[in-house]
mmCIF file of C-alpha atoms in Angstrom:
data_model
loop_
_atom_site.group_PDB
_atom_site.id
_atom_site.type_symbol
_atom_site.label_atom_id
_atom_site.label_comp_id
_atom_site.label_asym_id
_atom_site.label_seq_id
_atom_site.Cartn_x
_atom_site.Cartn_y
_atom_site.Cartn_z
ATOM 1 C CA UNK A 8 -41.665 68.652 -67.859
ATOM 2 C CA UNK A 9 -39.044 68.341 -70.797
ATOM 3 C CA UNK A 10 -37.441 70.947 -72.872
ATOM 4 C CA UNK A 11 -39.763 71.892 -75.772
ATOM 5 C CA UNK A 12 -38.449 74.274 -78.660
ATOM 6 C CA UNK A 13 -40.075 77.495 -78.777
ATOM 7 C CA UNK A 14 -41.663 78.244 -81.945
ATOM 8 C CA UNK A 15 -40.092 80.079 -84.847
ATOM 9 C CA UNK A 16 -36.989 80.290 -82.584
ATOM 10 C CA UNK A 17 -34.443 77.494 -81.342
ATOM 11 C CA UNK A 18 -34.632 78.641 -77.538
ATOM 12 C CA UNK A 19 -35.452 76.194 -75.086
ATOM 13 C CA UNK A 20 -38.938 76.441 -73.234
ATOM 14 C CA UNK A 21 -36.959 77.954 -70.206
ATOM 15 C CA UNK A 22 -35.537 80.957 -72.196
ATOM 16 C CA UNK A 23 -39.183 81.724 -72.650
ATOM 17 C CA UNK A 24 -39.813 81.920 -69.238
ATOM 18 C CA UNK A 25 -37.222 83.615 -68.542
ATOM 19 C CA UNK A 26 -37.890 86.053 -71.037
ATOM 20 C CA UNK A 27 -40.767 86.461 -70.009
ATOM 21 C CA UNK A 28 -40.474 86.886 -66.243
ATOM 22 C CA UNK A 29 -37.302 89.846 -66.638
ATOM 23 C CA UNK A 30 -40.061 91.457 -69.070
ATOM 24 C CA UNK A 31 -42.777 91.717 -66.626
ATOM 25 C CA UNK A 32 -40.404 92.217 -63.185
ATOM 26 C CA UNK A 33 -38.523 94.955 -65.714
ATOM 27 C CA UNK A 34 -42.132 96.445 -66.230
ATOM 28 C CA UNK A 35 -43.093 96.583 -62.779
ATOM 29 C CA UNK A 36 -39.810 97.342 -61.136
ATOM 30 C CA UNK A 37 -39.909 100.465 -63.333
ATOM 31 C CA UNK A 38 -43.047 101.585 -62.340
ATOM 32 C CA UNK A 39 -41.961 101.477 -58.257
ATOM 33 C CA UNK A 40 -38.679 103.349 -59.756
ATOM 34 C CA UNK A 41 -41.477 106.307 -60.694
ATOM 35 C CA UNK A 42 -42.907 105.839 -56.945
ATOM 36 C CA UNK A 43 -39.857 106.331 -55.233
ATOM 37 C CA UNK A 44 -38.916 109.637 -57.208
ATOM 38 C CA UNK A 45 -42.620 111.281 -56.243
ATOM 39 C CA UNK A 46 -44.512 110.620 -59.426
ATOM 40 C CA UNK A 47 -47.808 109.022 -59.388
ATOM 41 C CA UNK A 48 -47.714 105.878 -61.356
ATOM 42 C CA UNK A 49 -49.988 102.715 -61.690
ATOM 43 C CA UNK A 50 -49.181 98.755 -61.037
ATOM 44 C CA UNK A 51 -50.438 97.756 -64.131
ATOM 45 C CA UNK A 52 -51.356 100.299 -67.594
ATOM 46 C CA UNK A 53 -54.846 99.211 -68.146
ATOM 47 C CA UNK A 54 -57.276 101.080 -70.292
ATOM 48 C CA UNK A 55 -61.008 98.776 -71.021
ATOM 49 C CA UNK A 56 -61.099 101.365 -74.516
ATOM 50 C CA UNK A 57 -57.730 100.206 -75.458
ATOM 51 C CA UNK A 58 -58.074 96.165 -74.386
ATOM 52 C CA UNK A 59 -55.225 94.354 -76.793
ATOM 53 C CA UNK A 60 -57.014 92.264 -79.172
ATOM 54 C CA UNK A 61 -55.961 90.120 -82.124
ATOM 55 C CA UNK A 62 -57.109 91.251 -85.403
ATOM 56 C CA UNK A 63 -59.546 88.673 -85.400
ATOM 57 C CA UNK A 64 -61.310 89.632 -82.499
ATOM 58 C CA UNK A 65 -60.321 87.690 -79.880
ATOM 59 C CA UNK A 66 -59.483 89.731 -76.821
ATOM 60 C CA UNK A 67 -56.074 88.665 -75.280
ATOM 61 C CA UNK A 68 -56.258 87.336 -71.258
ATOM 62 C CA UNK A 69 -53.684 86.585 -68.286
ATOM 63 C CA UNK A 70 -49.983 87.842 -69.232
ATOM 64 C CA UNK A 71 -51.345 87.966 -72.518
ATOM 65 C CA UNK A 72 -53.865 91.155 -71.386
ATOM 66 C CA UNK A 73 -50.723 92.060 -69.485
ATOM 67 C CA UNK A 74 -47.913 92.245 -72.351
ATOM 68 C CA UNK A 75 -50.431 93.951 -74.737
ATOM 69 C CA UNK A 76 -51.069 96.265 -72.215
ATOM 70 C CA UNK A 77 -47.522 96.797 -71.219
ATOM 71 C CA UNK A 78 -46.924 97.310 -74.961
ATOM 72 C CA UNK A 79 -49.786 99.765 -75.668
ATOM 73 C CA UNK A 80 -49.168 101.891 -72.322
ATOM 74 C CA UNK A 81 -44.944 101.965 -73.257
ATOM 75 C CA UNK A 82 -45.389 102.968 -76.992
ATOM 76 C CA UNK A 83 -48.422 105.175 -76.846
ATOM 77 C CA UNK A 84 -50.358 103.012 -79.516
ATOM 78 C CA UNK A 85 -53.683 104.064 -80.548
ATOM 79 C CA UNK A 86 -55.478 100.766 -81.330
ATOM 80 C CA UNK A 87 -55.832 97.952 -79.526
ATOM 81 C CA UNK A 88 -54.998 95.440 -82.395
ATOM 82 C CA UNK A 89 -52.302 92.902 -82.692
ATOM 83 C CA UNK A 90 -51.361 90.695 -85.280
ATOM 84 C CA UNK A 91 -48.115 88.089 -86.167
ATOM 85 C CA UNK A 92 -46.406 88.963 -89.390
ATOM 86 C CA UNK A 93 -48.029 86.381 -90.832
ATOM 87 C CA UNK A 94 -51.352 87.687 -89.712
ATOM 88 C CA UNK A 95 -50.993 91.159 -91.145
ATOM 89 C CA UNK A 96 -49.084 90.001 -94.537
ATOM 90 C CA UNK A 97 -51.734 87.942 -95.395
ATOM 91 C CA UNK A 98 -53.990 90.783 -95.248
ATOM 92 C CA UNK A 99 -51.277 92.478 -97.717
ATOM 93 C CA UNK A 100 -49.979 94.821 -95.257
ATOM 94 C CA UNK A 101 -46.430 94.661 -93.912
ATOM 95 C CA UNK A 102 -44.457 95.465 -90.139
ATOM 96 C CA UNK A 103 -42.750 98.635 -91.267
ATOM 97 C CA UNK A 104 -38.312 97.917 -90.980
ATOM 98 C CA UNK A 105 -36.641 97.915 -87.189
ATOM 99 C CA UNK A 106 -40.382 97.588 -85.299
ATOM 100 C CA UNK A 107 -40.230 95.243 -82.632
ATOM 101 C CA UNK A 108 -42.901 92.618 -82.043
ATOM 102 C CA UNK A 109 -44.437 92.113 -78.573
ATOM 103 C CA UNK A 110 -43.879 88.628 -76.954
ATOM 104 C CA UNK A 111 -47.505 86.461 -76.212
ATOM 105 C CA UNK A 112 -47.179 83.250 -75.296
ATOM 106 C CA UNK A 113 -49.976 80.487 -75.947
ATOM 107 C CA UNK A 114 -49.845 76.732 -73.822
ATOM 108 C CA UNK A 115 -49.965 73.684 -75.981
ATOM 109 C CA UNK A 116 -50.966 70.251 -75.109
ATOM 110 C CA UNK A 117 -49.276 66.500 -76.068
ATOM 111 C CA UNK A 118 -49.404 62.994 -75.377
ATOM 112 C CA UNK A 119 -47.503 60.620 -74.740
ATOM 113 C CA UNK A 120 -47.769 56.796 -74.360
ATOM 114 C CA UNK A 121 -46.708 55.642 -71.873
ATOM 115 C CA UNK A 122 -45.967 52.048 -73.277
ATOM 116 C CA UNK A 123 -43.485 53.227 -75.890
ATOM 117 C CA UNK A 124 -42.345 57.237 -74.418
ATOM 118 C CA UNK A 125 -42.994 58.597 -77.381
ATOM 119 C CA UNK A 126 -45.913 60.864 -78.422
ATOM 120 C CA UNK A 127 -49.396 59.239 -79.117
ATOM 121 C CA UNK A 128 -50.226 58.388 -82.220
ATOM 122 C CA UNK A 129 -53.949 58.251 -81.599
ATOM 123 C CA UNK A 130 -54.727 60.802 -79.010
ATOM 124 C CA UNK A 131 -53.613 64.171 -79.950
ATOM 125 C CA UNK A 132 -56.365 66.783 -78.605
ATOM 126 C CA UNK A 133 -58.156 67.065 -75.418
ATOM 127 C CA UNK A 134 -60.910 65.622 -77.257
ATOM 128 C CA UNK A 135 -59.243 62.618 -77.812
ATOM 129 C CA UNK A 136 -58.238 62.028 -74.339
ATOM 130 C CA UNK A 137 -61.417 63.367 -73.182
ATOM 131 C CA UNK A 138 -63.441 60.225 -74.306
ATOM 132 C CA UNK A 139 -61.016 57.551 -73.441
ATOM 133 C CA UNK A 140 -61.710 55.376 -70.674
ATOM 134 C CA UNK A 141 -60.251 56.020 -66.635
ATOM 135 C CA UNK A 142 -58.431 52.399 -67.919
ATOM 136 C CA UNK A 143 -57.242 53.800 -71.147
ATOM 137 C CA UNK A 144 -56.183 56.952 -69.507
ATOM 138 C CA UNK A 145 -53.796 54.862 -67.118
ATOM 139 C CA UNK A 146 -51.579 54.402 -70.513
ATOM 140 C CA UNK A 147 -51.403 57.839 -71.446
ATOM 141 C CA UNK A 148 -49.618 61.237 -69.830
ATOM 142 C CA UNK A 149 -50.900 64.447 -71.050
ATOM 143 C CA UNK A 150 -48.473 66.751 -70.721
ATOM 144 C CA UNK A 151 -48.436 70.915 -71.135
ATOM 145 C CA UNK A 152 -45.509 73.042 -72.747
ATOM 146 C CA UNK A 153 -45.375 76.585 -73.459
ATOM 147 C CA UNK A 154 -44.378 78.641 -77.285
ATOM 148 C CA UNK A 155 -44.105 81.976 -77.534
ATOM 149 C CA UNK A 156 -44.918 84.253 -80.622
ATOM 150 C CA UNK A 157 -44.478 88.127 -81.542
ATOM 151 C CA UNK A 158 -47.379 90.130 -82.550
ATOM 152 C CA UNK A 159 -47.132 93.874 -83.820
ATOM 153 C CA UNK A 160 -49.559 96.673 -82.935
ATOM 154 C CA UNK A 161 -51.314 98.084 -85.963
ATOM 155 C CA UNK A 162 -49.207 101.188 -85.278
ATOM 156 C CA UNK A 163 -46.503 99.218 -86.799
ATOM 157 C CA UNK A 164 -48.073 98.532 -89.994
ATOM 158 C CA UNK A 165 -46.995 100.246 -93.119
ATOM 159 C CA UNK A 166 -50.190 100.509 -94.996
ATOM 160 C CA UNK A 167 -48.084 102.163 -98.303
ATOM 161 C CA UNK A 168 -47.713 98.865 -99.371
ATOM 162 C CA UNK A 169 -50.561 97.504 -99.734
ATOM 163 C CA UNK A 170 -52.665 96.768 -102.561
ATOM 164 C CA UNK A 171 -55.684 98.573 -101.219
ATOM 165 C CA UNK A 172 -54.178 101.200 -99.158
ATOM 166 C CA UNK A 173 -57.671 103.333 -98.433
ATOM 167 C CA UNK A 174 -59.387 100.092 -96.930
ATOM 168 C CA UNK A 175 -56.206 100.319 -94.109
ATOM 169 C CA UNK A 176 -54.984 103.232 -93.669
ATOM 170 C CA UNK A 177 -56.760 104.583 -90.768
ATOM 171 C CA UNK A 178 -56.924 101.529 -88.396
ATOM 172 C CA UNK A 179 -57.583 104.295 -85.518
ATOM 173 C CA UNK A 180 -60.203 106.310 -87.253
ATOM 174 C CA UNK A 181 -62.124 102.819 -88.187
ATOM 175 C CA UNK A 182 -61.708 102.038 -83.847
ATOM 176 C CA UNK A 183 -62.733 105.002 -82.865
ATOM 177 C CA UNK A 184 -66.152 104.766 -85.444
ATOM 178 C CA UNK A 185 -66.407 100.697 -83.902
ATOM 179 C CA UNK A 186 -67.087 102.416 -80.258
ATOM 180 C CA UNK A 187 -68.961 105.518 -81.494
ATOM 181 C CA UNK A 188 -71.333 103.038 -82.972
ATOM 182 C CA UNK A 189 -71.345 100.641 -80.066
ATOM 183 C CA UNK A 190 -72.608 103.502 -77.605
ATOM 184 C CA UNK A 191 -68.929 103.283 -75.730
ATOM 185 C CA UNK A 192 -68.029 106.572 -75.981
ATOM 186 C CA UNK A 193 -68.790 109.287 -73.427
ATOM 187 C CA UNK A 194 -67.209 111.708 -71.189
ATOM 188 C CA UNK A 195 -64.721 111.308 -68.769
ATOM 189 C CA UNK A 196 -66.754 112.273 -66.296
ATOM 190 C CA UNK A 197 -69.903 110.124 -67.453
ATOM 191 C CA UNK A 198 -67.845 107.194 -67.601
ATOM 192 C CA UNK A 199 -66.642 107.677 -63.956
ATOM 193 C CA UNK A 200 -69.714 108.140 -62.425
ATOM 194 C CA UNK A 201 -71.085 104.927 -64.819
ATOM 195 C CA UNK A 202 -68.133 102.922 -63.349
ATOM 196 C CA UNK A 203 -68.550 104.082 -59.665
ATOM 197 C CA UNK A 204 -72.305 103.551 -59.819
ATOM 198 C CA UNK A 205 -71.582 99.893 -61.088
ATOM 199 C CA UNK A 206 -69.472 99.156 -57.218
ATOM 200 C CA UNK A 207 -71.850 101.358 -55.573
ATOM 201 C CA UNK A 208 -74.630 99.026 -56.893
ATOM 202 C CA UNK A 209 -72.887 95.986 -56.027
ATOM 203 C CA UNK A 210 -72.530 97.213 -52.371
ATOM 204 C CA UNK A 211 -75.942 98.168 -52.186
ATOM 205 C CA UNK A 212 -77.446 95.430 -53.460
ATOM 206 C CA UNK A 213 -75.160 92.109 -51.813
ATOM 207 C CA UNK A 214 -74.105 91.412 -55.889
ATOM 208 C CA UNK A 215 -70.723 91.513 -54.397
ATOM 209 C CA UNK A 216 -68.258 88.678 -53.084
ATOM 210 C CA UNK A 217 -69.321 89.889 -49.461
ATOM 211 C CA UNK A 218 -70.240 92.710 -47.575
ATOM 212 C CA UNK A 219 -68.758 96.345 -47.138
ATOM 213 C CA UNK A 220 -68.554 97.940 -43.798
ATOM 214 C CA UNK A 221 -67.191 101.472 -43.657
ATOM 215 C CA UNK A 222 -66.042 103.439 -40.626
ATOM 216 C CA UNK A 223 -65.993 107.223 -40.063
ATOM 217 C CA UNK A 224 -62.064 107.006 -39.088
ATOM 218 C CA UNK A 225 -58.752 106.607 -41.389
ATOM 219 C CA UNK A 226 -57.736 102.753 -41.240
ATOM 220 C CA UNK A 227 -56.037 100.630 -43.813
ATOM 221 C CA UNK A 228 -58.640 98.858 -46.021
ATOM 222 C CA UNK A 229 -58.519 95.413 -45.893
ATOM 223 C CA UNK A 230 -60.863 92.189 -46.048
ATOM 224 C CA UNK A 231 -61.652 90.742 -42.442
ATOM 225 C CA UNK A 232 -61.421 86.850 -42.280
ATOM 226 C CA UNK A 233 -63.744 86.968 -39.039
ATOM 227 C CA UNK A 234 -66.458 88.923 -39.975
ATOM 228 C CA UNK A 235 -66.652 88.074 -44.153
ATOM 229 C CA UNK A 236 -66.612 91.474 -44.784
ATOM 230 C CA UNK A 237 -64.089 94.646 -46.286
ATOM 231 C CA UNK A 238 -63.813 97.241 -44.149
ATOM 232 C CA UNK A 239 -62.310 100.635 -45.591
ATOM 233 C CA UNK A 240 -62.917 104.438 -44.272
ATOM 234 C CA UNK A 241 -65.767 106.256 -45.906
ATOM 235 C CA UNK A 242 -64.812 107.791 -49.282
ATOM 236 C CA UNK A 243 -64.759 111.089 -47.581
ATOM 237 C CA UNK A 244 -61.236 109.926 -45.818
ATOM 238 C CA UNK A 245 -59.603 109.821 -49.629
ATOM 239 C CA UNK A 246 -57.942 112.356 -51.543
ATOM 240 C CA UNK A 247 -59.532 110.613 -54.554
ATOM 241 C CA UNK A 248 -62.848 108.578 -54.860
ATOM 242 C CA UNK A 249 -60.579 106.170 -56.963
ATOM 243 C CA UNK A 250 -58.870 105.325 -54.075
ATOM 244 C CA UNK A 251 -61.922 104.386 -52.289
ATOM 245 C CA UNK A 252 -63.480 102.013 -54.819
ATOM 246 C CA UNK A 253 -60.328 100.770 -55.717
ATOM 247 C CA UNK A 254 -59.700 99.902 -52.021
ATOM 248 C CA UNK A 255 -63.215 97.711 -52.555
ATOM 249 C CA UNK A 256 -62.107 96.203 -55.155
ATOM 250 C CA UNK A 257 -58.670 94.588 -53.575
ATOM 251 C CA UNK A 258 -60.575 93.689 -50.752
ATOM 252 C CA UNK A 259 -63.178 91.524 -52.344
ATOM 253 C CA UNK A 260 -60.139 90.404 -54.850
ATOM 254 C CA UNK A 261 -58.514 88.827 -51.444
ATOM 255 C CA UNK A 262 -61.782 87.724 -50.493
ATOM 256 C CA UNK A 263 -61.407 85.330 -53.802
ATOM 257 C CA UNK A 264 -58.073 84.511 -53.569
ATOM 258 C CA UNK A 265 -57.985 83.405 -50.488
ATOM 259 C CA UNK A 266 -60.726 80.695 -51.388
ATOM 260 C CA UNK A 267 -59.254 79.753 -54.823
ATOM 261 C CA UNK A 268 -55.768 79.174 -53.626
ATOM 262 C CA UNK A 269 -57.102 76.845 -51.655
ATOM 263 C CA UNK A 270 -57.598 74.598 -54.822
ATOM 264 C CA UNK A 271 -54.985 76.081 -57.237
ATOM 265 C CA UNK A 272 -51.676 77.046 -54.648
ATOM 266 C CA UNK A 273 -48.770 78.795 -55.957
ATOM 267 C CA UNK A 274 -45.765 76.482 -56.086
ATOM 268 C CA UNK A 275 -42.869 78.881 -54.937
ATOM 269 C CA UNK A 276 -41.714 77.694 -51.363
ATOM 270 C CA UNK A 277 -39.637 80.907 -50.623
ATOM 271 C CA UNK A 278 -42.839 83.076 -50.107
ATOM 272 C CA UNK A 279 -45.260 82.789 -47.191
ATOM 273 C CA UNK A 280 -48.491 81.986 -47.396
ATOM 274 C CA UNK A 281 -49.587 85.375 -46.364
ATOM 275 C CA UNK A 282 -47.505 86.823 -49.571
ATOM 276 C CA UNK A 283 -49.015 84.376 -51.824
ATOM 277 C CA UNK A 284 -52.106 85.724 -50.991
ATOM 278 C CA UNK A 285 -51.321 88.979 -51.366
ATOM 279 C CA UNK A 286 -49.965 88.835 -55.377
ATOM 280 C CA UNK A 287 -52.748 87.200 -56.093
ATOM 281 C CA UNK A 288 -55.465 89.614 -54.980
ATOM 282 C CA UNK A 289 -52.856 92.842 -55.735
ATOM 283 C CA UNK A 290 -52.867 91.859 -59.563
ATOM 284 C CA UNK A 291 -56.288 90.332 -59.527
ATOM 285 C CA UNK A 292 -57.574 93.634 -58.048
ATOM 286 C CA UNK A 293 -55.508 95.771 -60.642
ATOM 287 C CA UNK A 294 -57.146 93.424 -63.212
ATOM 288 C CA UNK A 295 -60.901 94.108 -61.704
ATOM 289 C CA UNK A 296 -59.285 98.185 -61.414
ATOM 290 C CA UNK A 297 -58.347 98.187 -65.316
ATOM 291 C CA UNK A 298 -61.693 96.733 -66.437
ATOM 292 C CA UNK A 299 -63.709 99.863 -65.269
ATOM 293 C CA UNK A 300 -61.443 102.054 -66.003
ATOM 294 C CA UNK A 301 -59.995 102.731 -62.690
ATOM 295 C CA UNK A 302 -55.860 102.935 -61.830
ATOM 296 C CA UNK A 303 -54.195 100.689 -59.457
ATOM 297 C CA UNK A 304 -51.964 102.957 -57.873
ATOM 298 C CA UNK A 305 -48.288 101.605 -56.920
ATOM 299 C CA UNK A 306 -48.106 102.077 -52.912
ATOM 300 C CA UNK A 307 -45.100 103.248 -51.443
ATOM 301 C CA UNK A 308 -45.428 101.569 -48.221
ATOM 302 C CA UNK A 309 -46.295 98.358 -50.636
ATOM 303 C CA UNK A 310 -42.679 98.504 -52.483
ATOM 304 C CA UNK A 311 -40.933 95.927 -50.450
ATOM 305 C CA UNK A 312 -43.302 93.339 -50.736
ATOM 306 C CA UNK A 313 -43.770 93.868 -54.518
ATOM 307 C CA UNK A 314 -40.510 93.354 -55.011
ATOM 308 C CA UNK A 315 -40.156 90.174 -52.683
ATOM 309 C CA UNK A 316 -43.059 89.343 -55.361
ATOM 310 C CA UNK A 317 -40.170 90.045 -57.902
ATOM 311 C CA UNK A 318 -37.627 88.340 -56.619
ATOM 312 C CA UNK A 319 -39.654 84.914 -56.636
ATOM 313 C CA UNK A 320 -40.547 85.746 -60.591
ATOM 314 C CA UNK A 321 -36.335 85.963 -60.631
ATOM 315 C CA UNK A 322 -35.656 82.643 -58.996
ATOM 316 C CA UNK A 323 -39.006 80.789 -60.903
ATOM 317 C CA UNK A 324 -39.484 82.615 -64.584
ATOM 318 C CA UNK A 325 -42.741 80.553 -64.490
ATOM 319 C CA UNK A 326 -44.221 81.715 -61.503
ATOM 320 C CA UNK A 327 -45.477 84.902 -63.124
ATOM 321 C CA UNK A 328 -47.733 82.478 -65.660
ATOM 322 C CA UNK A 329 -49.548 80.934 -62.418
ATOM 323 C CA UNK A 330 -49.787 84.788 -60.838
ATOM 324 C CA UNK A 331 -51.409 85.938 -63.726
ATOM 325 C CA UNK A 332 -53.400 82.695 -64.128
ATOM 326 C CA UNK A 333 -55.029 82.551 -60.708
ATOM 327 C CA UNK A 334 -54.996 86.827 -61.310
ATOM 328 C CA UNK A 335 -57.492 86.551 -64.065
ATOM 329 C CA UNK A 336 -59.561 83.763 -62.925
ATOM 330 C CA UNK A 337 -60.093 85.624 -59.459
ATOM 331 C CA UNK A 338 -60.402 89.287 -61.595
ATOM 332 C CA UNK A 339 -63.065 87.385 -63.920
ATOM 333 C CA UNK A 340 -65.452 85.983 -60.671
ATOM 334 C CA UNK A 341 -65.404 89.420 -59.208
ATOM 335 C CA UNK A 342 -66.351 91.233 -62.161
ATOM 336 C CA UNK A 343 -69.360 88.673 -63.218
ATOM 337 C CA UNK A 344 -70.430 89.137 -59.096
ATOM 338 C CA UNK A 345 -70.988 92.882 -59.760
ATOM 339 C CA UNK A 346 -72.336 92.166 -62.867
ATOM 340 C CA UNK A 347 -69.166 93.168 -65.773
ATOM 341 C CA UNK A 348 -69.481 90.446 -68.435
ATOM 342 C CA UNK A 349 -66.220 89.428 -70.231
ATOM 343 C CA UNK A 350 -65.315 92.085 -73.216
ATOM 344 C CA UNK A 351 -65.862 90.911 -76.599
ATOM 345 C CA UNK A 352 -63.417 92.037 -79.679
ATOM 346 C CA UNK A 353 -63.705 93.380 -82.921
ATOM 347 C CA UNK A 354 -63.125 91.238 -85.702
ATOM 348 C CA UNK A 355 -61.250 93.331 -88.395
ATOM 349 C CA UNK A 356 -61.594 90.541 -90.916
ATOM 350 C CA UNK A 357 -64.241 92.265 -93.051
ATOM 351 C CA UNK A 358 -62.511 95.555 -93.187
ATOM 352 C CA UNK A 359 -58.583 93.919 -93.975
ATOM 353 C CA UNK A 360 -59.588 91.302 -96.747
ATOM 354 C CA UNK A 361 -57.404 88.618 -96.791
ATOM 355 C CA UNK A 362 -55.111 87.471 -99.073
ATOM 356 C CA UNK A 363 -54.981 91.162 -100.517
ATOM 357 C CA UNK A 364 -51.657 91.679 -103.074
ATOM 358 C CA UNK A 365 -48.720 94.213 -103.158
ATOM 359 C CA UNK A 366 -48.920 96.276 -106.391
ATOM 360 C CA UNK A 367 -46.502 95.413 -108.944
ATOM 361 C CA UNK A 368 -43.411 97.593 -108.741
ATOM 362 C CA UNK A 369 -42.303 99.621 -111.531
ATOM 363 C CA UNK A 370 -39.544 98.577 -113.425
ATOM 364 C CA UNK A 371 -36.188 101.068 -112.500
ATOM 365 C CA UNK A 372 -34.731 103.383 -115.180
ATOM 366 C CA UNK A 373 -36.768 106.068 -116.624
ATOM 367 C CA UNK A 374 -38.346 107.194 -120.697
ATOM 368 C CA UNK A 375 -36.436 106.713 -123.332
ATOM 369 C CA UNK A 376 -34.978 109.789 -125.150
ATOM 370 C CA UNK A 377 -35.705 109.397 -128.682
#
């Protein structure tokens, strides 16, 4: 795959990756710094009331999710909406001076004939290609790069300057009204038992990827090839009940992953198979964790291999796109098996018009004295 140009920037495609991969090992490596010195901490900040968004509604997924999350959890933001500069300015509101954007990243698509090695002339989507014929296709590579982009939280908006300032002000205040109105706002304790009752139900019912056995002794929960099934220690062996579901959920997440890596591997050749594995269903079942509002909880006797995990992010930038990739797609099939459907945004366009205007600014130098 050839250099591409990232966009707004002049840093080759591999500076994004590279970026990106010391931003996310950074993240995590910081959280297993908390571990080691006794304080509770998760694997990944995930909060399903606070799920980053653009402004338009669409909700962000895969390193995406994981950046905005990142972001949110770091700086203590209280909406979930991001936009580019460009995004918010059109709206008439401005980044306020010395914020700092959050990188997202977004795959693009080319062509390229292969009669002349230069880009297509007359295929240019998916679309295109899409109809061409397998003889046609012969002639033509598609071919995959990656840009990255900043976006800013709405936290980082000054809304003096705009023209309107009472329709923008209170970004928070309008999110927190969005849930009150959808019905998503409860007690703590409601929503636990809600998001317990939702794994308990799967278990009960066979909704979920496969079976749950539980034993009246401590063991390490884990998903057994032989039998198809999870086996973990009955809740009453936890110091939390978080622990217990969340034990549920990482074994049916390597229940998944060990049937889609079958069909999508991870190309790193310095980690086993057994590792590969492993990342997968740890950051798919964080994923799964996040989306019902549970914690994934960094485990001590885990840190080693997480940062083995790490290491292979530090020697390939661009493994942590296929983690995240085969992540979500193996988070996604678990939560549609127990019956989560994917979360929908809300689109601010209707409440930050577009194309709003700064106020004229007052000429300097005061009355005249007569």
């Amino acid at each position: 795959m050839e250099q591409v140009k990232n966009s707004g920037d002049s840093a080759p495609r591999k500076d994004i990756l590279s970026e990106l991969g010391d931003y996310f090992a950074g993240e995590v490596l910081s959280r297993l710094g908390d571990a080691v010195k006794g304080r509770e901490t998760v694997l990944l900040p995930v909060n399903p009331a606070l799920e980053p968004q653009s402004i338009s509604g669409n909700v962000y997924t895969g390193i995406n999710a994981v950046l905005g999350n990142f972001a949110i959890s770091k700086n203590s933001f209280q909406t979930p909406f991001f936009g580019t500069f460009d995004a918010w300015k059109s709206r008439g509101l401005y980044v306020k001076s010395g914020e700092r954007g959050t990188l997202m990243t977004r795959w693009s698509t080319y062509f390229r004939d292969l009669d002349t090695g230069k880009q297509s002339l007359t295929v240019k989507t998916d679309a295109d290609y899409d109809v061409l014929t397998d003889e046609q296709k012969k002639s033509v590579e598609r071919r995959s790069y990656i840009k990255s982009f900043r976006v800013f939280n709405a936290d980082q908006i000054s809304y003096e300057s705009a023209s309107h300032p009472e329709r923008n002000e209170s970004l928070s205040i309008l999110y927190q009204n969005f849930l009150a109105a959808a019905g998503k706002r409860s007690s703590f304790e409601q929503e636990h038992a809600l998001r317990c009752n939702v794994i308990d139900n799967a278990i009960s019912s066979g909704d979920g990827p496969c079976p749950v056995f539980t034993v009246p002794f401590p063991m390490t929960p884990h998903y057994d090839v032989s039998r198809d099934a999870v086996i973990v220690s009955n809740k009453q062996n936890f110091v939390k009940d978080v622990q217990y579901y969340g034990a549920i959920l990482d074994g049916w997440a390597d229940k998944l992953s060990r049937s889609y890596l079958e069909d999508h591997p991870l190309d790193i050749a310095s980690l086993p198979d057994a590792s590969k594995i492993r990342i997968s269903s740890t950051f798919a079942g964080a994923v799964a964790m996040g989306a019902l509002g549970l914690q994934k909880s960094v485990d001590v006797n885990d840190m080693a291999e997480i940062r083995l995990w790490m290491n292979a992010i530090g020697e390939k930038p661009g493994f942590v796109l296929q983690v995240m990739r085969r992540s979500t797609a193996v988070a996604g099939k678990l939560l549609k098996d127990i019956g989560i459907e994917a979360s929908k945004g809300i689109n601010l366009s209707n409440i930050l018009p577009a194309e709003l205007q700064r106020p004229a600014l007052k000429k300097s130098g005061g009355p005249k004295v007569g």
